[in-house]
Amino acid sequence: MKLLIVVPALGLVYGGPSKIAVELAQSLGDLGISVDLVTTNANGSVSLDVPLYTWLPEKYHRIQYFPYWALSDYKISFSITKWLFQHIADYDLVHTNAIFSYPILPAYWACRWHRVPYIITPHGMLNPWALSYKAGKKRFYYAFLEKPALQCASAIQMLASTEAERIKPLNLKAPLVVIPNGIHRQDFEKLPNPELFYQKFPDTRNKTLIIFLGRIDPKKGLDLLAAAFGKVHTQFPQTHLIIAGPDNIGFLPTAKNYFTKAGCFDAVTFIGMLTGSLKYAALAAASIYVAPSYSEGFSMSVLEGMASGLPCVITIGCNFPEAAMAQAAHVVDINAEAIADALMQCLKHPQQAKAMGNRARQLILEQYTWERIASNLIEVYTAIIKKEPVPTL
């Protein structure tokens, strides 16, 4: 099987979907699939310093980068368009990641022109909240560009059962398959010493740390978190909130203002994006993980928080009802009071919180590893290529 993965960008500033595309390619390649990945060199306000127009070999897959130019929120790349029309027929199947992004459109068009089947992963962008955000821009784009491509897909990968349920009103013809994201087990078998994090951020030492991992973005619910943490910090003054994530859209001043208005800004540290051992050391230092999102596809950082054994407070917008069913996280409504109550529950009952964190770790390491996810996707790919019914996984 020869697979092409198309993703708009791999820059670290884009968070989940970019990370997911790379880790999926690695995992599929590890299982014997021939995987190529094409993308642009976008990385927020700058470009990645990478060779262009040439295959870069990784251990189990290849990556090729193409230049782009920015037009408002879109990344326009005529070179990737040309390449896709010239080479897409070389592949048995194409897997696109993201929607409402130009580099994906020529992949659809080239697939249809050359009759190559494709599967789409929207990464939560068809959820009602996501469609309503900047709805004016999306309405035309969806009706005339995105929806026709979705209707012709061989399958649409939903990352959660709730995501699949929420997009049913769109009346899409393509079969929906529910396959979540995953983590690499080895990354969480032994977390680094938290001292690595304390040395970098000494003001957090000897505090009860609550950690948020994610982009500084309106959909992440930082307004809710500010109101919730203001209430928590009043009753538990030893608590300190870590906000770890990049600001791609200039939203940081607004986010900081939320905490100023809530009266708890002095107990919050904005530390930017964390990667590698420093990120894992931050998770080791934390006592609680929180994800107050309005809308997600299926959050990688939620998986990381749970795999680290932390008691987690997440909203229903995170699309992870299975965590509640397994009593592996507090899954709460999307409002500040519910978030605050769950955080205080963890702080008041640390032994119960620790037991919940242990259940979370077990759940993720048993059911949400990339090896398992890649195996499930290969079943779907194989069915599509053989023109058999897509399995419900």
PDB file of N, CA, C and O in Angstrom, residues 41-77:
ATOM      1  N   ASN A  41       5.909  24.999   4.107  1.00  0.00           N
ATOM      2  CA  ASN A  41       6.908  25.357   5.126  1.00  0.00           C
ATOM      3  C   ASN A  41       6.397  26.442   6.069  1.00  0.00           C
ATOM      4  O   ASN A  41       7.174  27.152   6.695  1.00  0.00           O
ATOM      5  N   ALA A  42       5.082  26.569   6.195  1.00  0.00           N
ATOM      6  CA  ALA A  42       4.495  27.584   7.082  1.00  0.00           C
ATOM      7  C   ALA A  42       4.789  27.265   8.543  1.00  0.00           C
ATOM      8  O   ALA A  42       4.802  26.107   8.954  1.00  0.00           O
ATOM      9  N   ASN A  43       4.993  28.329   9.312  1.00  0.00           N
ATOM     10  CA  ASN A  43       5.208  28.186  10.753  1.00  0.00           C
ATOM     11  C   ASN A  43       4.826  29.488  11.443  1.00  0.00           C
ATOM     12  O   ASN A  43       5.652  30.170  12.036  1.00  0.00           O
ATOM     13  N   GLY A  44       3.555  29.836  11.335  1.00  0.00           N
ATOM     14  CA  GLY A  44       3.100  31.090  11.931  1.00  0.00           C
ATOM     15  C   GLY A  44       3.576  32.276  11.129  1.00  0.00           C
ATOM     16  O   GLY A  44       3.425  32.344   9.910  1.00  0.00           O
ATOM     17  N   SER A  45       4.200  33.228  11.812  1.00  0.00           N
ATOM     18  CA  SER A  45       4.649  34.459  11.160  1.00  0.00           C
ATOM     19  C   SER A  45       5.966  34.291  10.407  1.00  0.00           C
ATOM     20  O   SER A  45       6.411  35.206   9.716  1.00  0.00           O
ATOM     21  N   VAL A  46       6.593  33.126  10.526  1.00  0.00           N
ATOM     22  CA  VAL A  46       7.847  32.859   9.821  1.00  0.00           C
ATOM     23  C   VAL A  46       7.676  31.565   9.026  1.00  0.00           C
ATOM     24  O   VAL A  46       6.652  30.911   9.090  1.00  0.00           O
ATOM     25  N   SER A  47       8.709  31.214   8.283  1.00  0.00           N
ATOM     26  CA  SER A  47       8.702  29.951   7.543  1.00  0.00           C
ATOM     27  C   SER A  47       9.717  28.998   8.148  1.00  0.00           C
ATOM     28  O   SER A  47      10.751  29.422   8.685  1.00  0.00           O
ATOM     29  N   LEU A  48       9.434  27.711   8.051  1.00  0.00           N
ATOM     30  CA  LEU A  48      10.395  26.714   8.512  1.00  0.00           C
ATOM     31  C   LEU A  48      11.652  26.762   7.650  1.00  0.00           C
ATOM     32  O   LEU A  48      11.579  26.932   6.427  1.00  0.00           O
ATOM     33  N   ASP A  49      12.782  26.621   8.272  1.00  0.00           N
ATOM     34  CA  ASP A  49      14.056  26.589   7.555  1.00  0.00           C
ATOM     35  C   ASP A  49      14.325  25.146   7.135  1.00  0.00           C
ATOM     36  O   ASP A  49      15.059  24.406   7.794  1.00  0.00           O
ATOM     37  N   VAL A  50      13.700  24.751   6.041  1.00  0.00           N
ATOM     38  CA  VAL A  50      13.814  23.368   5.559  1.00  0.00           C
ATOM     39  C   VAL A  50      14.045  23.384   4.049  1.00  0.00           C
ATOM     40  O   VAL A  50      13.646  24.323   3.360  1.00  0.00           O
ATOM     41  N   PRO A  51      14.688  22.345   3.513  1.00  0.00           N
ATOM     42  CA  PRO A  51      14.824  22.248   2.057  1.00  0.00           C
ATOM     43  C   PRO A  51      13.446  22.106   1.401  1.00  0.00           C
ATOM     44  O   PRO A  51      12.554  21.447   1.951  1.00  0.00           O
ATOM     45  N   LEU A  52      13.287  22.704   0.237  1.00  0.00           N
ATOM     46  CA  LEU A  52      12.030  22.649  -0.493  1.00  0.00           C
ATOM     47  C   LEU A  52      12.170  21.759  -1.733  1.00  0.00           C
ATOM     48  O   LEU A  52      13.273  21.549  -2.239  1.00  0.00           O
ATOM     49  N   TYR A  53      11.044  21.246  -2.203  1.00  0.00           N
ATOM     50  CA  TYR A  53      10.960  20.485  -3.461  1.00  0.00           C
ATOM     51  C   TYR A  53      11.812  19.213  -3.463  1.00  0.00           C
ATOM     52  O   TYR A  53      12.216  18.732  -4.513  1.00  0.00           O
ATOM     53  N   THR A  54      12.074  18.660  -2.305  1.00  0.00           N
ATOM     54  CA  THR A  54      12.889  17.440  -2.265  1.00  0.00           C
ATOM     55  C   THR A  54      12.416  16.551  -1.135  1.00  0.00           C
ATOM     56  O   THR A  54      11.933  17.045  -0.104  1.00  0.00           O
ATOM     57  N   TRP A  55      12.539  15.238  -1.323  1.00  0.00           N
ATOM     58  CA  TRP A  55      12.122  14.317  -0.274  1.00  0.00           C
ATOM     59  C   TRP A  55      13.145  14.295   0.848  1.00  0.00           C
ATOM     60  O   TRP A  55      14.345  14.148   0.610  1.00  0.00           O
ATOM     61  N   LEU A  56      12.657  14.436   2.064  1.00  0.00           N
ATOM     62  CA  LEU A  56      13.496  14.349   3.256  1.00  0.00           C
ATOM     63  C   LEU A  56      13.160  13.031   3.950  1.00  0.00           C
ATOM     64  O   LEU A  56      12.044  12.852   4.455  1.00  0.00           O
ATOM     65  N   PRO A  57      14.082  12.095   3.976  1.00  0.00           N
ATOM     66  CA  PRO A  57      13.780  10.782   4.551  1.00  0.00           C
ATOM     67  C   PRO A  57      13.771  10.806   6.079  1.00  0.00           C
ATOM     68  O   PRO A  57      14.689  11.333   6.707  1.00  0.00           O
ATOM     69  N   GLU A  58      12.716  10.291   6.650  1.00  0.00           N
ATOM     70  CA  GLU A  58      12.651  10.024   8.083  1.00  0.00           C
ATOM     71  C   GLU A  58      12.815   8.516   8.267  1.00  0.00           C
ATOM     72  O   GLU A  58      13.019   7.785   7.292  1.00  0.00           O
ATOM     73  N   LYS A  59      12.691   8.030   9.483  1.00  0.00           N
ATOM     74  CA  LYS A  59      12.945   6.614   9.729  1.00  0.00           C
ATOM     75  C   LYS A  59      11.966   5.721   8.970  1.00  0.00           C
ATOM     76  O   LYS A  59      12.350   4.718   8.371  1.00  0.00           O
ATOM     77  N   TYR A  60      10.663   6.105   9.013  1.00  0.00           N
ATOM     78  CA  TYR A  60       9.640   5.246   8.424  1.00  0.00           C
ATOM     79  C   TYR A  60       8.800   5.938   7.346  1.00  0.00           C
ATOM     80  O   TYR A  60       7.823   5.384   6.874  1.00  0.00           O
ATOM     81  N   HIS A  61       9.137   7.178   6.982  1.00  0.00           N
ATOM     82  CA  HIS A  61       8.357   7.878   5.971  1.00  0.00           C
ATOM     83  C   HIS A  61       9.206   8.980   5.354  1.00  0.00           C
ATOM     84  O   HIS A  61      10.357   9.191   5.768  1.00  0.00           O
ATOM     85  N   ARG A  62       8.649   9.667   4.345  1.00  0.00           N
ATOM     86  CA  ARG A  62       9.338  10.793   3.718  1.00  0.00           C
ATOM     87  C   ARG A  62       8.452  12.032   3.813  1.00  0.00           C
ATOM     88  O   ARG A  62       7.211  11.937   3.817  1.00  0.00           O
ATOM     89  N   ILE A  63       9.105  13.208   3.871  1.00  0.00           N
ATOM     90  CA  ILE A  63       8.386  14.484   3.898  1.00  0.00           C
ATOM     91  C   ILE A  63       8.922  15.373   2.789  1.00  0.00           C
ATOM     92  O   ILE A  63      10.135  15.438   2.555  1.00  0.00           O
ATOM     93  N   GLN A  64       8.017  16.069   2.110  1.00  0.00           N
ATOM     94  CA  GLN A  64       8.425  17.086   1.134  1.00  0.00           C
ATOM     95  C   GLN A  64       7.689  18.387   1.441  1.00  0.00           C
ATOM     96  O   GLN A  64       6.466  18.397   1.612  1.00  0.00           O
ATOM     97  N   TYR A  65       8.462  19.484   1.508  1.00  0.00           N
ATOM     98  CA  TYR A  65       7.924  20.807   1.815  1.00  0.00           C
ATOM     99  C   TYR A  65       7.833  21.653   0.551  1.00  0.00           C
ATOM    100  O   TYR A  65       8.690  21.566  -0.347  1.00  0.00           O
ATOM    101  N   PHE A  66       6.806  22.504   0.529  1.00  0.00           N
ATOM    102  CA  PHE A  66       6.605  23.434  -0.583  1.00  0.00           C
ATOM    103  C   PHE A  66       6.422  24.843  -0.031  1.00  0.00           C
ATOM    104  O   PHE A  66       5.864  25.027   1.059  1.00  0.00           O
ATOM    105  N   PRO A  67       6.859  25.865  -0.789  1.00  0.00           N
ATOM    106  CA  PRO A  67       6.677  27.248  -0.329  1.00  0.00           C
ATOM    107  C   PRO A  67       5.221  27.670  -0.448  1.00  0.00           C
ATOM    108  O   PRO A  67       4.422  27.039  -1.149  1.00  0.00           O
ATOM    109  N   TYR A  68       4.893  28.759   0.240  1.00  0.00           N
ATOM    110  CA  TYR A  68       3.513  29.258   0.242  1.00  0.00           C
ATOM    111  C   TYR A  68       3.551  30.777   0.354  1.00  0.00           C
ATOM    112  O   TYR A  68       4.586  31.371   0.666  1.00  0.00           O
ATOM    113  N   TRP A  69       2.419  31.391   0.095  1.00  0.00           N
ATOM    114  CA  TRP A  69       2.266  32.797   0.454  1.00  0.00           C
ATOM    115  C   TRP A  69       0.947  32.957   1.188  1.00  0.00           C
ATOM    116  O   TRP A  69      -0.031  32.276   0.907  1.00  0.00           O
ATOM    117  N   ALA A  70       0.962  33.839   2.181  1.00  0.00           N
ATOM    118  CA  ALA A  70      -0.187  33.993   3.066  1.00  0.00           C
ATOM    119  C   ALA A  70      -1.189  34.966   2.469  1.00  0.00           C
ATOM    120  O   ALA A  70      -0.830  36.060   2.023  1.00  0.00           O
ATOM    121  N   LEU A  71      -2.448  34.563   2.461  1.00  0.00           N
ATOM    122  CA  LEU A  71      -3.557  35.413   2.045  1.00  0.00           C
ATOM    123  C   LEU A  71      -4.598  35.354   3.147  1.00  0.00           C
ATOM    124  O   LEU A  71      -5.306  34.352   3.279  1.00  0.00           O
ATOM    125  N   SER A  72      -4.626  36.386   3.981  1.00  0.00           N
ATOM    126  CA  SER A  72      -5.489  36.383   5.158  1.00  0.00           C
ATOM    127  C   SER A  72      -5.137  35.159   6.015  1.00  0.00           C
ATOM    128  O   SER A  72      -3.995  34.974   6.381  1.00  0.00           O
ATOM    129  N   ASP A  73      -6.123  34.304   6.296  1.00  0.00           N
ATOM    130  CA  ASP A  73      -5.856  33.114   7.110  1.00  0.00           C
ATOM    131  C   ASP A  73      -5.408  31.909   6.283  1.00  0.00           C
ATOM    132  O   ASP A  73      -5.173  30.834   6.839  1.00  0.00           O
ATOM    133  N   TYR A  74      -5.280  32.072   4.964  1.00  0.00           N
ATOM    134  CA  TYR A  74      -5.038  30.929   4.092  1.00  0.00           C
ATOM    135  C   TYR A  74      -3.581  30.868   3.647  1.00  0.00           C
ATOM    136  O   TYR A  74      -2.910  31.888   3.497  1.00  0.00           O
ATOM    137  N   LYS A  75      -3.121  29.647   3.409  1.00  0.00           N
ATOM    138  CA  LYS A  75      -1.762  29.395   2.922  1.00  0.00           C
ATOM    139  C   LYS A  75      -1.881  28.935   1.465  1.00  0.00           C
ATOM    140  O   LYS A  75      -2.285  27.800   1.209  1.00  0.00           O
ATOM    141  N   ILE A  76      -1.547  29.806   0.538  1.00  0.00           N
ATOM    142  CA  ILE A  76      -1.688  29.496  -0.881  1.00  0.00           C
ATOM    143  C   ILE A  76      -0.364  28.945  -1.394  1.00  0.00           C
ATOM    144  O   ILE A  76       0.692  29.554  -1.197  1.00  0.00           O
ATOM    145  N   SER A  77      -0.416  27.785  -2.041  1.00  0.00           N
ATOM    146  CA  SER A  77       0.812  27.194  -2.584  1.00  0.00           C
ATOM    147  C   SER A  77       0.520  26.606  -3.959  1.00  0.00           C
ATOM    148  O   SER A  77      -0.079  25.539  -4.078  1.00  0.00           O
TER     149      SER A  77
END
